[in-house]
Amino acid sequence: MIAITINGKQREVAADPDMPLLWVIRDLLGLTGTKFGCGVAQCGACTVHLNGEAVRSCVTKVSRAAGQQVTTIEGLSELNDHPLQIAWAEFDVPQCGYCQSGQLMSAAVLLRENPNPTDQDIDDAMSGNICRCGTYPRIRSAIHKAAELQREGAKS
């Protein structure tokens, strides 16, 4: 058994230590918001947070997550009211939506580390997340809006 804390809840899973974290999250724990994209850490659809850092769960062995904190899109906010989720809805970012959970998880790390990112900061931080629908301009606008919402929240 491997113990992992997922979205704040302690879980134990019977998994091969070499199993990708993605399959533990999706198949063993039933959290299907994290998507399988390329399987080789190139598209970012499977991005989750491991101890607050964005990782590609398709190539992260579950043994690396043992005893660690994992956050999936389901755990980004309890009420779907993270500034990024609010901005994503306001800018109608998703088209097909497949990459969006990975986009949101990467953007959350960006905003935590850089609360006032420039276009270039966003492009650099999000370059590992591919959107086959080409929603990049809306993603950038939503991240700027989320940063603004976050700053306003910090003032109150």
Short mmCIF file of N, CA and C in Angstrom, two decimals:
data_model
loop_
_atom_site.label_atom_id
_atom_site.label_comp_id
_atom_site.label_asym_id
_atom_site.label_seq_id
_atom_site.Cartn_x
_atom_site.Cartn_y
_atom_site.Cartn_z
N MET A 1 0.84 -1.19 0.00
CA MET A 1 0.00 0.00 0.00
C MET A 1 0.88 1.25 0.00
N ILE A 2 0.45 2.20 -0.74
CA ILE A 2 1.16 3.48 -0.82
C ILE A 2 0.23 4.56 -0.29
N ALA A 3 0.73 5.31 0.67
CA ALA A 3 -0.07 6.39 1.27
C ALA A 3 0.24 7.70 0.55
N ILE A 4 -0.83 8.38 0.15
CA ILE A 4 -0.72 9.67 -0.53
C ILE A 4 -1.80 10.57 0.02
N THR A 5 -1.51 11.83 0.14
CA THR A 5 -2.54 12.79 0.49
C THR A 5 -2.98 13.47 -0.80
N ILE A 6 -4.22 13.23 -1.18
CA ILE A 6 -4.75 13.80 -2.43
C ILE A 6 -5.85 14.79 -2.07
N ASN A 7 -5.67 16.00 -2.50
CA ASN A 7 -6.66 17.06 -2.24
C ASN A 7 -7.02 17.14 -0.75
N GLY A 8 -5.99 16.98 0.07
CA GLY A 8 -6.15 17.12 1.51
C GLY A 8 -6.64 15.88 2.23
N LYS A 9 -6.92 14.82 1.49
CA LYS A 9 -7.42 13.59 2.12
C LYS A 9 -6.36 12.50 2.03
N GLN A 10 -6.09 11.87 3.16
CA GLN A 10 -5.15 10.76 3.19
C GLN A 10 -5.76 9.55 2.48
N ARG A 11 -5.03 8.98 1.55
CA ARG A 11 -5.52 7.81 0.82
C ARG A 11 -4.44 6.75 0.80
N GLU A 12 -4.83 5.52 0.75
CA GLU A 12 -3.89 4.42 0.56
C GLU A 12 -4.31 3.69 -0.70
N VAL A 13 -3.32 3.42 -1.54
CA VAL A 13 -3.62 2.75 -2.80
C VAL A 13 -2.74 1.52 -2.95
N ALA A 14 -3.34 0.48 -3.50
CA ALA A 14 -2.59 -0.73 -3.82
C ALA A 14 -2.16 -0.60 -5.27
N ALA A 15 -0.94 -0.14 -5.44
CA ALA A 15 -0.45 0.11 -6.79
C ALA A 15 1.02 -0.27 -6.88
N ASP A 16 1.42 -0.68 -8.06
CA ASP A 16 2.84 -0.91 -8.32
C ASP A 16 3.55 0.44 -8.14
N PRO A 17 4.65 0.48 -7.42
CA PRO A 17 5.35 1.76 -7.21
C PRO A 17 5.76 2.46 -8.50
N ASP A 18 5.86 1.71 -9.59
CA ASP A 18 6.25 2.31 -10.87
C ASP A 18 5.04 2.81 -11.67
N MET A 19 3.84 2.58 -11.17
CA MET A 19 2.64 3.03 -11.89
C MET A 19 2.65 4.56 -11.98
N PRO A 20 2.36 5.11 -13.14
CA PRO A 20 2.26 6.57 -13.23
C PRO A 20 1.19 7.12 -12.30
N LEU A 21 1.50 8.22 -11.66
CA LEU A 21 0.57 8.86 -10.74
C LEU A 21 -0.76 9.14 -11.42
N LEU A 22 -0.73 9.47 -12.70
CA LEU A 22 -1.96 9.75 -13.45
C LEU A 22 -2.96 8.60 -13.34
N TRP A 23 -2.49 7.36 -13.48
CA TRP A 23 -3.41 6.21 -13.46
C TRP A 23 -3.91 5.94 -12.06
N VAL A 24 -3.09 6.25 -11.06
CA VAL A 24 -3.57 6.12 -9.68
C VAL A 24 -4.70 7.12 -9.46
N ILE A 25 -4.46 8.36 -9.89
CA ILE A 25 -5.46 9.42 -9.69
C ILE A 25 -6.76 9.08 -10.43
N ARG A 26 -6.64 8.71 -11.69
CA ARG A 26 -7.84 8.48 -12.51
C ARG A 26 -8.49 7.12 -12.25
N ASP A 27 -7.68 6.07 -12.33
CA ASP A 27 -8.26 4.72 -12.32
C ASP A 27 -8.48 4.15 -10.93
N LEU A 28 -7.58 4.44 -10.01
CA LEU A 28 -7.73 3.86 -8.67
C LEU A 28 -8.53 4.77 -7.74
N LEU A 29 -8.41 6.07 -7.93
CA LEU A 29 -9.11 7.00 -7.03
C LEU A 29 -10.33 7.65 -7.67
N GLY A 30 -10.50 7.49 -8.96
CA GLY A 30 -11.70 7.98 -9.64
C GLY A 30 -11.76 9.49 -9.81
N LEU A 31 -10.62 10.14 -9.76
CA LEU A 31 -10.58 11.60 -9.98
C LEU A 31 -10.23 11.83 -11.44
N THR A 32 -11.23 11.99 -12.26
CA THR A 32 -11.02 11.99 -13.71
C THR A 32 -10.83 13.36 -14.33
N GLY A 33 -10.70 14.39 -13.51
CA GLY A 33 -10.45 15.72 -14.06
C GLY A 33 -9.08 15.85 -14.69
N THR A 34 -8.12 15.11 -14.20
CA THR A 34 -6.77 15.11 -14.77
C THR A 34 -6.80 14.22 -16.00
N LYS A 35 -6.31 14.75 -17.11
CA LYS A 35 -6.44 14.06 -18.39
C LYS A 35 -5.14 13.41 -18.85
N PHE A 36 -5.29 12.34 -19.62
CA PHE A 36 -4.18 11.73 -20.32
C PHE A 36 -4.09 12.39 -21.68
N GLY A 37 -2.92 12.93 -21.97
CA GLY A 37 -2.71 13.56 -23.28
C GLY A 37 -1.74 12.76 -24.10
N CYS A 38 -0.46 13.05 -23.92
CA CYS A 38 0.57 12.42 -24.76
C CYS A 38 1.23 11.22 -24.08
N GLY A 39 1.26 11.21 -22.77
CA GLY A 39 1.91 10.11 -22.06
C GLY A 39 3.41 10.24 -21.93
N VAL A 40 3.97 11.34 -22.43
CA VAL A 40 5.43 11.53 -22.37
C VAL A 40 5.81 12.93 -21.87
N ALA A 41 4.92 13.54 -21.10
CA ALA A 41 5.21 14.82 -20.46
C ALA A 41 5.45 15.97 -21.44
N GLN A 42 4.81 15.91 -22.59
CA GLN A 42 5.02 16.96 -23.58
C GLN A 42 3.83 17.91 -23.73
N CYS A 43 2.63 17.50 -23.30
CA CYS A 43 1.46 18.33 -23.59
C CYS A 43 0.88 19.04 -22.36
N GLY A 44 1.12 18.53 -21.16
CA GLY A 44 0.66 19.19 -19.95
C GLY A 44 -0.76 18.89 -19.54
N ALA A 45 -1.48 18.08 -20.28
CA ALA A 45 -2.88 17.78 -19.93
C ALA A 45 -2.99 17.09 -18.57
N CYS A 46 -1.95 16.41 -18.15
CA CYS A 46 -1.98 15.62 -16.92
C CYS A 46 -1.37 16.36 -15.73
N THR A 47 -1.18 17.66 -15.83
CA THR A 47 -0.50 18.42 -14.78
C THR A 47 -1.28 18.41 -13.47
N VAL A 48 -0.58 18.08 -12.41
CA VAL A 48 -1.09 18.15 -11.04
C VAL A 48 -0.01 18.83 -10.20
N HIS A 49 -0.34 19.10 -8.96
CA HIS A 49 0.65 19.67 -8.05
C HIS A 49 1.16 18.58 -7.12
N LEU A 50 2.45 18.47 -7.00
CA LEU A 50 3.09 17.59 -6.03
C LEU A 50 3.84 18.50 -5.07
N ASN A 51 3.34 18.57 -3.86
CA ASN A 51 3.88 19.50 -2.85
C ASN A 51 3.92 20.93 -3.40
N GLY A 52 2.89 21.29 -4.14
CA GLY A 52 2.75 22.65 -4.64
C GLY A 52 3.45 22.94 -5.95
N GLU A 53 4.18 21.99 -6.48
CA GLU A 53 4.87 22.20 -7.75
C GLU A 53 4.16 21.44 -8.86
N ALA A 54 4.10 22.06 -10.02
CA ALA A 54 3.45 21.41 -11.16
C ALA A 54 4.31 20.26 -11.66
N VAL A 55 3.68 19.09 -11.78
CA VAL A 55 4.38 17.93 -12.34
C VAL A 55 3.46 17.28 -13.37
N ARG A 56 4.08 16.57 -14.28
CA ARG A 56 3.33 15.81 -15.28
C ARG A 56 3.06 14.42 -14.69
N SER A 57 1.82 14.18 -14.34
CA SER A 57 1.50 12.93 -13.64
C SER A 57 1.64 11.70 -14.54
N CYS A 58 1.70 11.89 -15.85
CA CYS A 58 1.84 10.73 -16.74
C CYS A 58 3.23 10.11 -16.66
N VAL A 59 4.21 10.86 -16.20
CA VAL A 59 5.57 10.33 -16.10
C VAL A 59 6.09 10.34 -14.66
N THR A 60 5.23 10.71 -13.72
CA THR A 60 5.62 10.71 -12.31
C THR A 60 5.18 9.40 -11.69
N LYS A 61 6.14 8.63 -11.21
CA LYS A 61 5.81 7.36 -10.57
C LYS A 61 5.09 7.63 -9.26
N VAL A 62 4.12 6.78 -8.96
CA VAL A 62 3.36 6.96 -7.72
C VAL A 62 4.29 6.87 -6.51
N SER A 63 5.36 6.14 -6.61
CA SER A 63 6.30 6.02 -5.48
C SER A 63 6.89 7.38 -5.12
N ARG A 64 7.03 8.28 -6.09
CA ARG A 64 7.53 9.63 -5.83
C ARG A 64 6.52 10.44 -5.00
N ALA A 65 5.26 10.10 -5.13
CA ALA A 65 4.21 10.83 -4.42
C ALA A 65 3.91 10.24 -3.05
N ALA A 66 4.52 9.10 -2.73
CA ALA A 66 4.25 8.46 -1.43
C ALA A 66 4.57 9.41 -0.29
N GLY A 67 3.59 9.58 0.59
CA GLY A 67 3.78 10.44 1.74
C GLY A 67 3.76 11.93 1.41
N GLN A 68 3.46 12.27 0.17
CA GLN A 68 3.50 13.67 -0.27
C GLN A 68 2.07 14.21 -0.45
N GLN A 69 2.00 15.50 -0.71
CA GLN A 69 0.74 16.19 -0.95
C GLN A 69 0.52 16.31 -2.46
N VAL A 70 -0.59 15.79 -2.94
CA VAL A 70 -0.94 15.89 -4.36
C VAL A 70 -2.23 16.68 -4.46
N THR A 71 -2.25 17.62 -5.36
CA THR A 71 -3.48 18.38 -5.63
C THR A 71 -3.84 18.20 -7.09
N THR A 72 -5.08 17.81 -7.33
CA THR A 72 -5.59 17.68 -8.70
C THR A 72 -6.54 18.85 -8.97
N ILE A 73 -7.07 18.92 -10.16
CA ILE A 73 -8.01 19.98 -10.49
C ILE A 73 -9.22 19.95 -9.55
N GLU A 74 -9.59 18.78 -9.09
CA GLU A 74 -10.73 18.68 -8.16
C GLU A 74 -10.42 19.35 -6.82
N GLY A 75 -9.13 19.49 -6.52
CA GLY A 75 -8.74 20.07 -5.24
C GLY A 75 -8.24 21.50 -5.34
N LEU A 76 -8.28 22.08 -6.54
CA LEU A 76 -7.78 23.44 -6.70
C LEU A 76 -8.55 24.41 -5.81
N SER A 77 -9.86 24.23 -5.75
CA SER A 77 -10.68 25.00 -4.82
C SER A 77 -11.92 24.19 -4.49
N GLU A 78 -12.40 24.34 -3.29
CA GLU A 78 -13.53 23.53 -2.84
C GLU A 78 -14.83 23.89 -3.57
N LEU A 79 -14.99 25.18 -3.88
CA LEU A 79 -16.25 25.65 -4.47
C LEU A 79 -16.08 26.11 -5.91
N ASN A 80 -15.00 25.68 -6.55
CA ASN A 80 -14.70 26.12 -7.92
C ASN A 80 -14.64 27.64 -8.02
N ASP A 81 -14.11 28.25 -6.96
CA ASP A 81 -14.04 29.71 -6.94
C ASP A 81 -12.60 30.24 -6.87
N HIS A 82 -11.67 29.43 -7.30
CA HIS A 82 -10.30 29.92 -7.42
C HIS A 82 -10.33 31.06 -8.45
N PRO A 83 -9.55 32.11 -8.25
CA PRO A 83 -9.55 33.22 -9.22
C PRO A 83 -9.36 32.75 -10.66
N LEU A 84 -8.57 31.72 -10.86
CA LEU A 84 -8.39 31.22 -12.23
C LEU A 84 -9.69 30.60 -12.76
N GLN A 85 -10.40 29.89 -11.94
CA GLN A 85 -11.66 29.28 -12.39
C GLN A 85 -12.69 30.35 -12.70
N ILE A 86 -12.72 31.40 -11.91
CA ILE A 86 -13.65 32.51 -12.17
C ILE A 86 -13.28 33.20 -13.48
N ALA A 87 -12.00 33.48 -13.65
CA ALA A 87 -11.55 34.15 -14.88
C ALA A 87 -11.74 33.25 -16.10
N TRP A 88 -11.50 31.96 -15.93
CA TRP A 88 -11.68 31.01 -17.05
C TRP A 88 -13.12 31.07 -17.56
N ALA A 89 -14.05 31.13 -16.63
CA ALA A 89 -15.47 31.19 -17.01
C ALA A 89 -15.79 32.54 -17.65
N GLU A 90 -15.26 33.62 -17.05
CA GLU A 90 -15.54 34.95 -17.58
C GLU A 90 -15.05 35.11 -19.02
N PHE A 91 -13.89 34.54 -19.32
CA PHE A 91 -13.33 34.67 -20.66
C PHE A 91 -13.71 33.51 -21.57
N ASP A 92 -14.56 32.62 -21.07
CA ASP A 92 -15.02 31.48 -21.87
C ASP A 92 -13.84 30.76 -22.53
N VAL A 93 -12.85 30.46 -21.71
CA VAL A 93 -11.59 29.92 -22.22
C VAL A 93 -11.73 28.56 -22.90
N PRO A 94 -12.37 27.58 -22.26
CA PRO A 94 -12.34 26.25 -22.87
C PRO A 94 -13.08 26.21 -24.22
N GLN A 95 -12.51 25.47 -25.13
CA GLN A 95 -13.21 25.19 -26.37
C GLN A 95 -13.61 23.72 -26.31
N CYS A 96 -12.67 22.81 -26.54
CA CYS A 96 -13.02 21.39 -26.33
C CYS A 96 -12.86 21.04 -24.85
N GLY A 97 -11.99 21.77 -24.16
CA GLY A 97 -11.83 21.61 -22.73
C GLY A 97 -10.84 20.56 -22.28
N TYR A 98 -10.33 19.76 -23.21
CA TYR A 98 -9.50 18.63 -22.81
C TYR A 98 -8.25 19.05 -22.04
N CYS A 99 -7.61 20.10 -22.43
CA CYS A 99 -6.35 20.51 -21.80
C CYS A 99 -6.55 21.41 -20.59
N GLN A 100 -7.77 21.82 -20.33
CA GLN A 100 -8.01 22.90 -19.38
C GLN A 100 -7.58 22.61 -17.94
N SER A 101 -7.76 21.38 -17.47
CA SER A 101 -7.33 21.13 -16.09
C SER A 101 -5.83 21.29 -15.96
N GLY A 102 -5.09 20.82 -16.93
CA GLY A 102 -3.63 21.00 -16.90
C GLY A 102 -3.24 22.46 -17.02
N GLN A 103 -3.96 23.19 -17.88
CA GLN A 103 -3.69 24.63 -18.03
C GLN A 103 -3.92 25.34 -16.69
N LEU A 104 -5.02 25.04 -16.05
CA LEU A 104 -5.35 25.68 -14.77
C LEU A 104 -4.32 25.35 -13.70
N MET A 105 -3.89 24.11 -13.64
CA MET A 105 -2.93 23.73 -12.61
C MET A 105 -1.58 24.40 -12.84
N SER A 106 -1.17 24.52 -14.08
CA SER A 106 0.10 25.23 -14.37
C SER A 106 -0.04 26.71 -14.07
N ALA A 107 -1.18 27.29 -14.44
CA ALA A 107 -1.40 28.72 -14.20
C ALA A 107 -1.45 29.01 -12.70
N ALA A 108 -1.98 28.09 -11.92
CA ALA A 108 -2.05 28.30 -10.46
C ALA A 108 -0.65 28.42 -9.86
N VAL A 109 0.26 27.61 -10.34
CA VAL A 109 1.64 27.70 -9.84
C VAL A 109 2.26 29.03 -10.29
N LEU A 110 2.01 29.41 -11.54
CA LEU A 110 2.51 30.70 -12.03
C LEU A 110 2.04 31.84 -11.13
N LEU A 111 0.74 31.89 -10.85
CA LEU A 111 0.22 33.01 -10.05
C LEU A 111 0.69 32.98 -8.60
N ARG A 112 0.94 31.80 -8.09
CA ARG A 112 1.47 31.73 -6.73
C ARG A 112 2.88 32.31 -6.69
N GLU A 113 3.66 32.02 -7.72
CA GLU A 113 5.05 32.47 -7.75
C GLU A 113 5.21 33.88 -8.30
N ASN A 114 4.26 34.30 -9.13
CA ASN A 114 4.35 35.61 -9.77
C ASN A 114 2.94 36.20 -9.83
N PRO A 115 2.54 36.97 -8.81
CA PRO A 115 1.16 37.47 -8.75
C PRO A 115 0.84 38.55 -9.78
N ASN A 116 1.80 39.02 -10.52
CA ASN A 116 1.56 40.05 -11.53
C ASN A 116 2.35 39.73 -12.80
N PRO A 117 2.01 38.63 -13.46
CA PRO A 117 2.82 38.20 -14.61
C PRO A 117 2.59 39.07 -15.86
N THR A 118 3.64 39.22 -16.63
CA THR A 118 3.56 39.89 -17.93
C THR A 118 3.11 38.86 -18.97
N ASP A 119 2.81 39.33 -20.16
CA ASP A 119 2.49 38.41 -21.25
C ASP A 119 3.63 37.40 -21.44
N GLN A 120 4.85 37.90 -21.40
CA GLN A 120 6.00 37.01 -21.61
C GLN A 120 6.12 35.99 -20.48
N ASP A 121 5.87 36.44 -19.23
CA ASP A 121 5.90 35.50 -18.10
C ASP A 121 4.88 34.39 -18.32
N ILE A 122 3.68 34.77 -18.76
CA ILE A 122 2.62 33.79 -18.99
C ILE A 122 3.01 32.85 -20.12
N ASP A 123 3.49 33.42 -21.22
CA ASP A 123 3.89 32.57 -22.35
C ASP A 123 4.98 31.58 -21.93
N ASP A 124 5.95 32.06 -21.15
CA ASP A 124 7.04 31.19 -20.71
C ASP A 124 6.51 30.09 -19.78
N ALA A 125 5.68 30.47 -18.82
CA ALA A 125 5.19 29.51 -17.83
C ALA A 125 4.24 28.49 -18.44
N MET A 126 3.50 28.91 -19.44
CA MET A 126 2.48 28.04 -20.00
C MET A 126 2.95 27.32 -21.27
N SER A 127 4.19 27.50 -21.65
CA SER A 127 4.67 26.93 -22.91
C SER A 127 4.64 25.40 -22.92
N GLY A 128 4.61 24.77 -21.77
CA GLY A 128 4.57 23.31 -21.71
C GLY A 128 3.17 22.74 -21.74
N ASN A 129 2.18 23.61 -21.85
CA ASN A 129 0.79 23.16 -21.91
C ASN A 129 0.24 23.45 -23.30
N ILE A 130 -0.10 22.41 -23.99
CA ILE A 130 -0.57 22.54 -25.37
C ILE A 130 -2.09 22.54 -25.41
N CYS A 131 -2.64 23.46 -26.20
CA CYS A 131 -4.08 23.51 -26.43
C CYS A 131 -4.31 23.30 -27.92
N ARG A 132 -4.89 22.17 -28.28
CA ARG A 132 -5.10 21.87 -29.70
C ARG A 132 -6.13 22.78 -30.34
N CYS A 133 -6.93 23.46 -29.51
CA CYS A 133 -7.94 24.38 -30.03
C CYS A 133 -7.37 25.80 -30.21
N GLY A 134 -6.18 26.03 -29.71
CA GLY A 134 -5.57 27.35 -29.89
C GLY A 134 -6.20 28.45 -29.06
N THR A 135 -6.58 28.15 -27.85
CA THR A 135 -7.21 29.17 -27.01
C THR A 135 -6.19 30.02 -26.26
N TYR A 136 -4.98 30.04 -26.71
CA TYR A 136 -3.92 30.75 -25.99
C TYR A 136 -4.22 32.21 -25.68
N PRO A 137 -4.78 32.98 -26.61
CA PRO A 137 -5.09 34.39 -26.25
C PRO A 137 -6.08 34.48 -25.09
N ARG A 138 -7.08 33.59 -25.08
CA ARG A 138 -8.06 33.62 -23.98
C ARG A 138 -7.42 33.14 -22.67
N ILE A 139 -6.54 32.17 -22.77
CA ILE A 139 -5.83 31.70 -21.57
C ILE A 139 -5.01 32.85 -20.98
N ARG A 140 -4.29 33.56 -21.83
CA ARG A 140 -3.46 34.68 -21.34
C ARG A 140 -4.34 35.75 -20.69
N SER A 141 -5.45 36.09 -21.35
CA SER A 141 -6.36 37.11 -20.78
C SER A 141 -6.93 36.65 -19.45
N ALA A 142 -7.28 35.39 -19.36
CA ALA A 142 -7.85 34.87 -18.10
C ALA A 142 -6.82 34.87 -16.99
N ILE A 143 -5.59 34.57 -17.31
CA ILE A 143 -4.54 34.60 -16.27
C ILE A 143 -4.34 36.03 -15.77
N HIS A 144 -4.34 37.00 -16.69
CA HIS A 144 -4.24 38.40 -16.25
C HIS A 144 -5.41 38.76 -15.34
N LYS A 145 -6.61 38.35 -15.72
CA LYS A 145 -7.80 38.64 -14.91
C LYS A 145 -7.70 37.95 -13.55
N ALA A 146 -7.27 36.71 -13.54
CA ALA A 146 -7.13 35.98 -12.27
C ALA A 146 -6.10 36.66 -11.37
N ALA A 147 -5.03 37.15 -11.96
CA ALA A 147 -4.03 37.87 -11.17
C ALA A 147 -4.65 39.10 -10.54
N GLU A 148 -5.47 39.80 -11.33
CA GLU A 148 -6.16 40.99 -10.82
C GLU A 148 -7.12 40.60 -9.68
N LEU A 149 -7.89 39.56 -9.88
CA LEU A 149 -8.82 39.09 -8.83
C LEU A 149 -8.06 38.69 -7.57
N GLN A 150 -6.95 38.04 -7.77
CA GLN A 150 -6.14 37.60 -6.64
C GLN A 150 -5.60 38.80 -5.86
N ARG A 151 -5.14 39.81 -6.59
CA ARG A 151 -4.61 41.02 -5.93
C ARG A 151 -5.73 41.75 -5.19
N GLU A 152 -6.92 41.83 -5.80
CA GLU A 152 -8.06 42.48 -5.14
C GLU A 152 -8.45 41.72 -3.88
N GLY A 153 -8.41 40.40 -3.95
CA GLY A 153 -8.73 39.58 -2.78
C GLY A 153 -7.72 39.77 -1.67
N ALA A 154 -6.48 39.96 -2.05
CA ALA A 154 -5.43 40.15 -1.05
C ALA A 154 -5.58 41.48 -0.33
N LYS A 155 -6.21 42.47 -1.01
CA LYS A 155 -6.38 43.80 -0.40
C LYS A 155 -7.50 43.80 0.62
N SER A 156 -8.51 42.93 0.39
CA SER A 156 -9.67 42.96 1.30
C SER A 156 -9.45 42.14 2.53
#
